[in-house]
PDB file of C-alpha atoms in Angstrom:
ATOM      1  CA  UNK A 453     134.597  94.496 121.341  1.00 43.00           C
ATOM      2  CA  UNK A 454     133.812  97.924 122.918  1.00 45.00           C
ATOM      3  CA  UNK A 455     136.182  98.862 125.746  1.00 49.00           C
ATOM      4  CA  UNK A 456     136.483 101.770 128.230  1.00 51.00           C
ATOM      5  CA  UNK A 457     133.880 104.319 129.262  1.00 84.00           C
ATOM      6  CA  UNK A 458     133.052 105.614 125.788  1.00 94.00           C
ATOM      7  CA  UNK A 459     131.034 102.511 124.857  1.00 96.00           C
ATOM      8  CA  UNK A 460     129.929  99.846 127.186  1.00 95.00           C
ATOM      9  CA  UNK A 461     128.304  96.542 126.198  1.00 94.00           C
ATOM     10  CA  UNK A 462     125.887  94.294 128.211  1.00 91.00           C
ATOM     11  CA  UNK A 463     123.914  91.159 127.286  1.00 79.00           C
ATOM     12  CA  UNK A 464     120.721  92.146 129.001  1.00 74.00           C
ATOM     13  CA  UNK A 465     118.778  89.155 128.009  1.00 79.00           C
ATOM     14  CA  UNK A 466     118.851  86.189 125.567  1.00 86.00           C
ATOM     15  CA  UNK A 467     118.861  87.727 122.045  1.00 93.00           C
ATOM     16  CA  UNK A 468     119.224  91.271 123.352  1.00 95.00           C
ATOM     17  CA  UNK A 469     122.387  93.259 123.524  1.00 95.00           C
ATOM     18  CA  UNK A 470     122.612  96.796 124.938  1.00 96.00           C
ATOM     19  CA  UNK A 471     125.355  99.377 124.236  1.00 96.00           C
ATOM     20  CA  UNK A 472     125.547 102.408 126.415  1.00 97.00           C
ATOM     21  CA  UNK A 473     127.394 105.518 125.068  1.00 98.00           C
ATOM     22  CA  UNK A 474     128.825 108.270 127.190  1.00 97.00           C
ATOM     23  CA  UNK A 475     128.087 110.728 124.376  1.00 97.00           C
ATOM     24  CA  UNK A 476     126.323 110.743 121.045  1.00 97.00           C
ATOM     25  CA  UNK A 477     129.731 111.526 119.459  1.00 97.00           C
ATOM     26  CA  UNK A 478     130.650 107.802 119.901  1.00 97.00           C
ATOM     27  CA  UNK A 479     127.677 106.669 117.830  1.00 97.00           C
ATOM     28  CA  UNK A 480     129.573 106.592 114.516  1.00 96.00           C
ATOM     29  CA  UNK A 481     132.372 104.741 116.177  1.00 96.00           C
ATOM     30  CA  UNK A 482     130.031 102.097 117.528  1.00 96.00           C
ATOM     31  CA  UNK A 483     128.341 101.724 114.075  1.00 96.00           C
ATOM     32  CA  UNK A 484     131.559 101.625 111.968  1.00 93.00           C
ATOM     33  CA  UNK A 485     133.969  99.865 114.317  1.00 91.00           C
ATOM     34  CA  UNK A 486     132.145  97.693 116.893  1.00 89.00           C
ATOM     35  CA  UNK A 487     129.111  96.880 114.669  1.00 92.00           C
ATOM     36  CA  UNK A 488     130.967  96.920 111.395  1.00 85.00           C
ATOM     37  CA  UNK A 489     130.388  93.222 110.720  1.00 84.00           C
ATOM     38  CA  UNK A 490     126.776  93.244 112.003  1.00 87.00           C
ATOM     39  CA  UNK A 491     124.995  93.105 108.690  1.00 91.00           C
ATOM     40  CA  UNK A 492     121.316  92.677 107.969  1.00 93.00           C
ATOM     41  CA  UNK A 493     119.975  95.052 110.654  1.00 96.00           C
ATOM     42  CA  UNK A 494     117.312  97.643 110.410  1.00 95.00           C
ATOM     43  CA  UNK A 495     116.950 100.527 112.818  1.00 97.00           C
ATOM     44  CA  UNK A 496     114.477 102.539 114.832  1.00 97.00           C
ATOM     45  CA  UNK A 497     114.888 105.520 117.252  1.00 98.00           C
ATOM     46  CA  UNK A 498     112.942 106.420 120.444  1.00 98.00           C
ATOM     47  CA  UNK A 499     113.047 109.724 122.330  1.00 97.00           C
ATOM     48  CA  UNK A 500     112.677 107.893 125.652  1.00 97.00           C
ATOM     49  CA  UNK A 501     114.403 104.537 126.447  1.00 96.00           C
ATOM     50  CA  UNK A 502     111.433 103.490 128.535  1.00 95.00           C
ATOM     51  CA  UNK A 503     109.137 103.351 125.553  1.00 95.00           C
ATOM     52  CA  UNK A 504     108.417  99.798 124.392  1.00 95.00           C
ATOM     53  CA  UNK A 505     108.622  98.465 120.926  1.00 97.00           C
ATOM     54  CA  UNK A 506     104.884  98.298 120.518  1.00 96.00           C
ATOM     55  CA  UNK A 507     102.667  99.420 117.668  1.00 97.00           C
ATOM     56  CA  UNK A 508     100.675 102.771 117.741  1.00 97.00           C
ATOM     57  CA  UNK A 509      97.477 100.644 117.760  1.00 97.00           C
ATOM     58  CA  UNK A 510      98.479  98.830 120.906  1.00 97.00           C
ATOM     59  CA  UNK A 511      99.495 102.107 122.509  1.00 96.00           C
ATOM     60  CA  UNK A 512      96.183 103.715 121.640  1.00 97.00           C
ATOM     61  CA  UNK A 513      94.206 100.780 123.098  1.00 97.00           C
ATOM     62  CA  UNK A 514      96.252 100.797 126.332  1.00 96.00           C
ATOM     63  CA  UNK A 515      95.858 104.585 126.634  1.00 95.00           C
ATOM     64  CA  UNK A 516      92.066 104.300 126.554  1.00 96.00           C
ATOM     65  CA  UNK A 517      92.143 101.475 129.064  1.00 97.00           C
ATOM     66  CA  UNK A 518      91.250  98.643 126.680  1.00 96.00           C
ATOM     67  CA  UNK A 519      93.141  95.399 125.834  1.00 96.00           C
ATOM     68  CA  UNK A 520      94.452  95.338 122.217  1.00 96.00           C
ATOM     69  CA  UNK A 521      92.577  92.833 120.132  1.00 95.00           C
ATOM     70  CA  UNK A 522      92.368  91.869 116.487  1.00 94.00           C
ATOM     71  CA  UNK A 523      88.605  92.511 116.084  1.00 95.00           C
ATOM     72  CA  UNK A 524      88.982  96.155 117.170  1.00 97.00           C
ATOM     73  CA  UNK A 525      92.013  96.527 114.774  1.00 96.00           C
ATOM     74  CA  UNK A 526      89.900  95.099 111.933  1.00 96.00           C
ATOM     75  CA  UNK A 527      86.941  97.460 112.653  1.00 97.00           C
ATOM     76  CA  UNK A 528      89.377 100.429 112.837  1.00 97.00           C
ATOM     77  CA  UNK A 529      90.718  99.568 109.357  1.00 97.00           C
ATOM     78  CA  UNK A 530      87.252  98.969 107.900  1.00 97.00           C
ATOM     79  CA  UNK A 531      86.235 102.413 109.037  1.00 97.00           C
ATOM     80  CA  UNK A 532      89.350 103.998 107.554  1.00 97.00           C
ATOM     81  CA  UNK A 533      88.687 102.250 104.240  1.00 95.00           C
ATOM     82  CA  UNK A 534      85.065 103.661 104.112  1.00 96.00           C
ATOM     83  CA  UNK A 535      86.116 107.090 105.246  1.00 95.00           C
ATOM     84  CA  UNK A 536      88.816 107.325 102.581  1.00 93.00           C
ATOM     85  CA  UNK A 537      86.428 106.841  99.636  1.00 91.00           C
ATOM     86  CA  UNK A 538      86.734 109.739  97.221  1.00 90.00           C
ATOM     87  CA  UNK A 539      89.634 111.229  99.149  1.00 88.00           C
ATOM     88  CA  UNK A 540      92.674 109.484  97.552  1.00 86.00           C
ATOM     89  CA  UNK A 541      92.687 111.767  94.409  1.00 83.00           C
ATOM     90  CA  UNK A 542      91.525 111.002  90.861  1.00 87.00           C
ATOM     91  CA  UNK A 543      91.795 107.451  89.633  1.00 84.00           C
ATOM     92  CA  UNK A 544      93.645 106.022  92.668  1.00 85.00           C
ATOM     93  CA  UNK A 545      95.280 102.626  92.422  1.00 85.00           C
ATOM     94  CA  UNK A 546      93.046  99.833  93.820  1.00 87.00           C
ATOM     95  CA  UNK A 547      94.379  98.525  97.146  1.00 89.00           C
ATOM     96  CA  UNK A 548      93.707  94.874  97.902  1.00 88.00           C
ATOM     97  CA  UNK A 549      96.489  94.054 100.374  1.00 90.00           C
ATOM     98  CA  UNK A 550      95.597  94.645 103.957  1.00 92.00           C
ATOM     99  CA  UNK A 551      99.135  95.679 104.788  1.00 91.00           C
ATOM    100  CA  UNK A 552      98.920  98.275 102.055  1.00 90.00           C
ATOM    101  CA  UNK A 553      95.904  99.797 103.677  1.00 93.00           C
ATOM    102  CA  UNK A 554      97.626  99.843 107.055  1.00 93.00           C
ATOM    103  CA  UNK A 555     100.675 101.588 105.602  1.00 88.00           C
ATOM    104  CA  UNK A 556      98.464 104.225 103.903  1.00 89.00           C
ATOM    105  CA  UNK A 557      96.628 104.814 107.198  1.00 92.00           C
ATOM    106  CA  UNK A 558      99.772 105.124 109.154  1.00 90.00           C
ATOM    107  CA  UNK A 559     101.100 107.772 106.749  1.00 85.00           C
ATOM    108  CA  UNK A 560      98.022 109.900 107.653  1.00 87.00           C
ATOM    109  CA  UNK A 561      98.085 109.223 111.431  1.00 91.00           C
ATOM    110  CA  UNK A 562      95.938 106.206 111.786  1.00 95.00           C
ATOM    111  CA  UNK A 563      97.032 103.994 114.718  1.00 97.00           C
ATOM    112  CA  UNK A 564      98.101 100.704 113.201  1.00 96.00           C
ATOM    113  CA  UNK A 565      99.862  97.339 114.018  1.00 96.00           C
ATOM    114  CA  UNK A 566     102.956  98.566 111.979  1.00 95.00           C
ATOM    115  CA  UNK A 567     106.309  99.511 113.419  1.00 95.00           C
ATOM    116  CA  UNK A 568     108.356 101.625 111.022  1.00 92.00           C
ATOM    117  CA  UNK A 569     112.104 100.992 110.618  1.00 95.00           C
ATOM    118  CA  UNK A 570     114.884 102.432 108.533  1.00 93.00           C
ATOM    119  CA  UNK A 571     117.901 100.997 106.761  1.00 91.00           C
ATOM    120  CA  UNK A 572     120.000 103.872 108.174  1.00 94.00           C
ATOM    121  CA  UNK A 573     121.172 103.889 111.822  1.00 96.00           C
ATOM    122  CA  UNK A 574     121.788 107.586 111.492  1.00 97.00           C
ATOM    123  CA  UNK A 575     118.248 108.247 110.480  1.00 95.00           C
ATOM    124  CA  UNK A 576     117.152 106.282 113.543  1.00 97.00           C
ATOM    125  CA  UNK A 577     119.479 108.398 115.647  1.00 98.00           C
ATOM    126  CA  UNK A 578     117.775 111.473 114.206  1.00 97.00           C
ATOM    127  CA  UNK A 579     114.336 110.195 115.196  1.00 96.00           C
ATOM    128  CA  UNK A 580     115.591 109.468 118.690  1.00 98.00           C
ATOM    129  CA  UNK A 581     117.122 112.916 119.068  1.00 97.00           C
ATOM    130  CA  UNK A 582     114.671 115.174 117.234  1.00 95.00           C
ATOM    131  CA  UNK A 583     111.761 115.280 119.664  1.00 94.00           C
ATOM    132  CA  UNK A 584     111.891 117.453 122.700  1.00 93.00           C
ATOM    133  CA  UNK A 585     112.050 115.108 125.722  1.00 94.00           C
ATOM    134  CA  UNK A 586     112.731 115.310 129.444  1.00 95.00           C
ATOM    135  CA  UNK A 587     114.349 111.894 129.273  1.00 97.00           C
ATOM    136  CA  UNK A 588     118.075 111.853 130.142  1.00 97.00           C
ATOM    137  CA  UNK A 589     118.872 109.461 127.312  1.00 98.00           C
ATOM    138  CA  UNK A 590     117.395 108.167 124.022  1.00 98.00           C
ATOM    139  CA  UNK A 591     117.378 104.703 122.502  1.00 98.00           C
ATOM    140  CA  UNK A 592     118.248 103.467 119.006  1.00 98.00           C
ATOM    141  CA  UNK A 593     117.151  99.902 118.229  1.00 98.00           C
ATOM    142  CA  UNK A 594     118.663  97.522 115.653  1.00 97.00           C
ATOM    143  CA  UNK A 595     116.755  94.447 114.638  1.00 97.00           C
ATOM    144  CA  UNK A 596     118.158  91.513 112.652  1.00 96.00           C
ATOM    145  CA  UNK A 597     115.751  91.086 109.841  1.00 94.00           C
ATOM    146  CA  UNK A 598     116.522  87.529 108.658  1.00 94.00           C
ATOM    147  CA  UNK A 599     116.289  86.206 112.210  1.00 94.00           C
ATOM    148  CA  UNK A 600     112.824  87.553 112.549  1.00 93.00           C
ATOM    149  CA  UNK A 601     111.754  86.375 109.133  1.00 91.00           C
ATOM    150  CA  UNK A 602     113.073  82.840 109.724  1.00 90.00           C
ATOM    151  CA  UNK A 603     110.862  82.405 112.798  1.00 87.00           C
ATOM    152  CA  UNK A 604     107.874  83.549 110.712  1.00 82.00           C
ATOM    153  CA  UNK A 605     108.802  80.947 108.004  1.00 81.00           C
ATOM    154  CA  UNK A 606     109.239  78.175 110.633  1.00 78.00           C
ATOM    155  CA  UNK A 607     105.793  78.995 111.903  1.00 68.00           C
ATOM    156  CA  UNK A 608     104.191  79.581 108.617  1.00 61.00           C
ATOM    157  CA  UNK A 609     101.165  77.387 109.695  1.00 51.00           C
ATOM    158  CA  UNK A 610     101.152  78.892 113.190  1.00 47.00           C
ATOM    159  CA  UNK A 611      97.594  80.183 113.094  1.00 47.00           C
ATOM    160  CA  UNK A 612      96.360  76.797 111.836  1.00 45.00           C
ATOM    161  CA  UNK A 613      98.285  75.039 114.552  1.00 47.00           C
ATOM    162  CA  UNK A 614      97.176  77.532 117.282  1.00 45.00           C
ATOM    163  CA  UNK A 615     100.642  78.934 117.587  1.00 51.00           C
ATOM    164  CA  UNK A 616     101.160  82.667 118.173  1.00 60.00           C
ATOM    165  CA  UNK A 617     101.284  84.722 115.030  1.00 78.00           C
ATOM    166  CA  UNK A 618     104.659  86.356 114.264  1.00 88.00           C
ATOM    167  CA  UNK A 619     105.919  89.691 113.103  1.00 93.00           C
ATOM    168  CA  UNK A 620     106.087  90.152 109.328  1.00 91.00           C
ATOM    169  CA  UNK A 621     108.239  92.528 107.262  1.00 92.00           C
ATOM    170  CA  UNK A 622     106.393  94.661 104.733  1.00 87.00           C
ATOM    171  CA  UNK A 623     107.354  97.213 102.110  1.00 82.00           C
ATOM    172  CA  UNK A 624     104.462  99.174 100.558  1.00 75.00           C
ATOM    173  CA  UNK A 625     104.022  99.102  96.776  1.00 68.00           C
ATOM    174  CA  UNK A 626     101.911 102.129  96.277  1.00 58.00           C
ATOM    175  CA  UNK A 627     103.521 105.652  95.864  1.00 55.00           C
ATOM    176  CA  UNK A 628     101.259 107.494  98.208  1.00 52.00           C
ATOM    177  CA  UNK A 629     103.939 107.614 100.972  1.00 52.00           C
ATOM    178  CA  UNK A 630     106.939 109.476  99.566  1.00 56.00           C
ATOM    179  CA  UNK A 631     108.364 109.987 103.037  1.00 54.00           C
ATOM    180  CA  UNK A 632     108.946 106.228 103.416  1.00 54.00           C
ATOM    181  CA  UNK A 633     111.280 106.286 100.292  1.00 53.00           C
ATOM    182  CA  UNK A 634     113.281 109.287 101.653  1.00 51.00           C
ATOM    183  CA  UNK A 635     113.657 107.641 105.026  1.00 52.00           C
ATOM    184  CA  UNK A 636     114.861 104.270 103.569  1.00 53.00           C
ATOM    185  CA  UNK A 637     111.861 102.885 105.519  1.00 69.00           C
ATOM    186  CA  UNK A 638     109.888  99.725 105.734  1.00 85.00           C
ATOM    187  CA  UNK A 639     107.414  98.260 108.170  1.00 91.00           C
ATOM    188  CA  UNK A 640     107.223  95.339 110.588  1.00 94.00           C
ATOM    189  CA  UNK A 641     103.616  94.296 111.078  1.00 94.00           C
ATOM    190  CA  UNK A 642     103.268  93.231 114.714  1.00 95.00           C
ATOM    191  CA  UNK A 643     100.715  90.716 116.082  1.00 94.00           C
ATOM    192  CA  UNK A 644      98.203  92.752 118.020  1.00 95.00           C
ATOM    193  CA  UNK A 645      99.033  92.977 121.715  1.00 95.00           C
ATOM    194  CA  UNK A 646     102.730  91.909 121.249  1.00 95.00           C
ATOM    195  CA  UNK A 647     105.839  94.020 122.214  1.00 96.00           C
ATOM    196  CA  UNK A 648     108.859  93.352 120.087  1.00 96.00           C
ATOM    197  CA  UNK A 649     111.509  93.024 122.787  1.00 96.00           C
ATOM    198  CA  UNK A 650     109.273  90.542 124.714  1.00 95.00           C
ATOM    199  CA  UNK A 651     108.839  88.607 121.490  1.00 94.00           C
ATOM    200  CA  UNK A 652     112.549  88.417 120.837  1.00 95.00           C
ATOM    201  CA  UNK A 653     113.298  87.219 124.449  1.00 93.00           C
ATOM    202  CA  UNK A 654     110.575  84.540 124.042  1.00 92.00           C
ATOM    203  CA  UNK A 655     111.784  83.189 120.681  1.00 92.00           C
ATOM    204  CA  UNK A 656     115.544  83.508 121.171  1.00 93.00           C
ATOM    205  CA  UNK A 657     115.817  82.458 124.827  1.00 89.00           C
ATOM    206  CA  UNK A 658     118.736  80.115 123.981  1.00 84.00           C
ATOM    207  CA  UNK A 659     120.633  82.541 121.753  1.00 85.00           C
ATOM    208  CA  UNK A 660     123.663  84.541 122.657  1.00 82.00           C
ATOM    209  CA  UNK A 661     123.447  86.463 119.402  1.00 87.00           C
ATOM    210  CA  UNK A 662     122.331  90.107 119.124  1.00 93.00           C
ATOM    211  CA  UNK A 663     118.944  89.659 117.472  1.00 95.00           C
ATOM    212  CA  UNK A 664     117.843  93.018 119.007  1.00 96.00           C
ATOM    213  CA  UNK A 665     120.441  95.692 119.592  1.00 97.00           C
ATOM    214  CA  UNK A 666     119.798  98.582 122.039  1.00 97.00           C
ATOM    215  CA  UNK A 667     121.974 101.673 121.844  1.00 98.00           C
ATOM    216  CA  UNK A 668     121.395 104.061 124.701  1.00 98.00           C
ATOM    217  CA  UNK A 669     122.477 107.575 123.807  1.00 98.00           C
ATOM    218  CA  UNK A 670     122.697 110.544 126.335  1.00 98.00           C
ATOM    219  CA  UNK A 671     120.302 113.415 125.551  1.00 97.00           C
ATOM    220  CA  UNK A 672     123.053 115.825 126.530  1.00 95.00           C
ATOM    221  CA  UNK A 673     124.243 117.999 123.593  1.00 94.00           C
ATOM    222  CA  UNK A 674     121.129 116.996 121.602  1.00 96.00           C
ATOM    223  CA  UNK A 675     121.321 120.168 119.436  1.00 95.00           C
ATOM    224  CA  UNK A 676     124.957 119.463 118.580  1.00 96.00           C
ATOM    225  CA  UNK A 677     123.904 115.973 117.498  1.00 97.00           C
ATOM    226  CA  UNK A 678     121.124 117.305 115.322  1.00 96.00           C
ATOM    227  CA  UNK A 679     123.469 119.830 113.711  1.00 95.00           C
ATOM    228  CA  UNK A 680     125.944 117.056 112.925  1.00 95.00           C
ATOM    229  CA  UNK A 681     123.212 115.016 111.358  1.00 96.00           C
ATOM    230  CA  UNK A 682     122.075 118.031 109.372  1.00 94.00           C
ATOM    231  CA  UNK A 683     125.591 118.232 107.890  1.00 93.00           C
ATOM    232  CA  UNK A 684     125.050 114.674 106.707  1.00 94.00           C
ATOM    233  CA  UNK A 685     121.871 115.781 105.057  1.00 92.00           C
ATOM    234  CA  UNK A 686     119.610 114.067 107.584  1.00 94.00           C
ATOM    235  CA  UNK A 687     116.884 116.563 108.492  1.00 91.00           C
ATOM    236  CA  UNK A 688     113.242 117.409 108.171  1.00 88.00           C
ATOM    237  CA  UNK A 689     113.717 118.649 104.649  1.00 87.00           C
ATOM    238  CA  UNK A 690     115.158 115.324 103.335  1.00 86.00           C
ATOM    239  CA  UNK A 691     113.026 112.970 105.374  1.00 87.00           C
ATOM    240  CA  UNK A 692     109.719 114.739 104.852  1.00 83.00           C
ATOM    241  CA  UNK A 693     109.598 115.784 101.116  1.00 75.00           C
ATOM    242  CA  UNK A 694     106.595 118.041 101.452  1.00 77.00           C
ATOM    243  CA  UNK A 695     105.701 121.499 102.736  1.00 78.00           C
ATOM    244  CA  UNK A 696     105.463 120.158 106.276  1.00 78.00           C
ATOM    245  CA  UNK A 697     109.180 119.233 106.021  1.00 78.00           C
ATOM    246  CA  UNK A 698     109.993 122.546 104.539  1.00 82.00           C
ATOM    247  CA  UNK A 699     108.290 124.406 107.398  1.00 90.00           C
ATOM    248  CA  UNK A 700     109.782 122.311 110.217  1.00 88.00           C
ATOM    249  CA  UNK A 701     113.258 122.506 108.623  1.00 86.00           C
ATOM    250  CA  UNK A 702     113.093 126.352 108.416  1.00 88.00           C
ATOM    251  CA  UNK A 703     112.093 126.375 112.166  1.00 88.00           C
ATOM    252  CA  UNK A 704     115.092 124.094 113.042  1.00 89.00           C
ATOM    253  CA  UNK A 705     117.452 126.414 111.178  1.00 87.00           C
ATOM    254  CA  UNK A 706     116.271 129.337 113.316  1.00 87.00           C
ATOM    255  CA  UNK A 707     115.868 127.654 116.675  1.00 87.00           C
ATOM    256  CA  UNK A 708     118.718 125.116 116.856  1.00 87.00           C
ATOM    257  CA  UNK A 709     122.287 126.216 117.594  1.00 81.00           C
ATOM    258  CA  UNK A 710     124.826 125.796 114.791  1.00 79.00           C
ATOM    259  CA  UNK A 711     122.153 124.125 112.662  1.00 79.00           C
ATOM    260  CA  UNK A 712     122.036 126.281 109.561  1.00 68.00           C
ATOM    261  CA  UNK A 713     124.819 125.324 107.083  1.00 60.00           C
ATOM    262  CA  UNK A 714     124.489 128.455 104.906  1.00 47.00           C
ATOM    263  CA  UNK A 715     122.070 131.302 104.242  1.00 47.00           C
TER     264      UNK A 715
END
């Protein structure tokens, strides 16, 4: 178990465990030593610990002062489908799965019910540290995949029985999102209007297990953290295999201290 001031641990709620680091430099120690036996987790990074685990669709609706609802989400997706006709290149693969449409839309900036996660905690740390932010700390989340899936299976007939719908894991099958492959990514489709941490607290109120892990990392020495991740080959160039990634990586090599490995 973590000891001392470098890493502190707190059970903040049923099913939720938070680790607070005194420096980003202790992140590897937490992952390899204290969480070494924690298998089956997927990861996500936020540049501000106050941001909730809510979908971009929910955030959009809240921002414009409207309550998130399924009817609006369905209308948004229908309009995206119609607007995308003739714009997916020659002979595009037919898409029949609604989650496939959502994942394609998210790749191009459409607000969706999907939360993207990565198999790598270090990629999640990169996403937490990369954006400029006035927040004094960042947050990396770890979510136990099987525990979430087991609830969905138990409530497989939830909609028929008027139970709340549950989050569902989804990995796109089309090849129109090469970034997702490079980021070792997959999606969790959220019920509209549901925040993930609240959902975990509700469904695991009697659990003392870490279904949702929260790792709070100080923003201090952010550039040194990004430089270290760059040496691990985690950067804009590898995570975004396109010209956008090339451009932003070039900017980082010029603007971030000790970032460039070689000219």
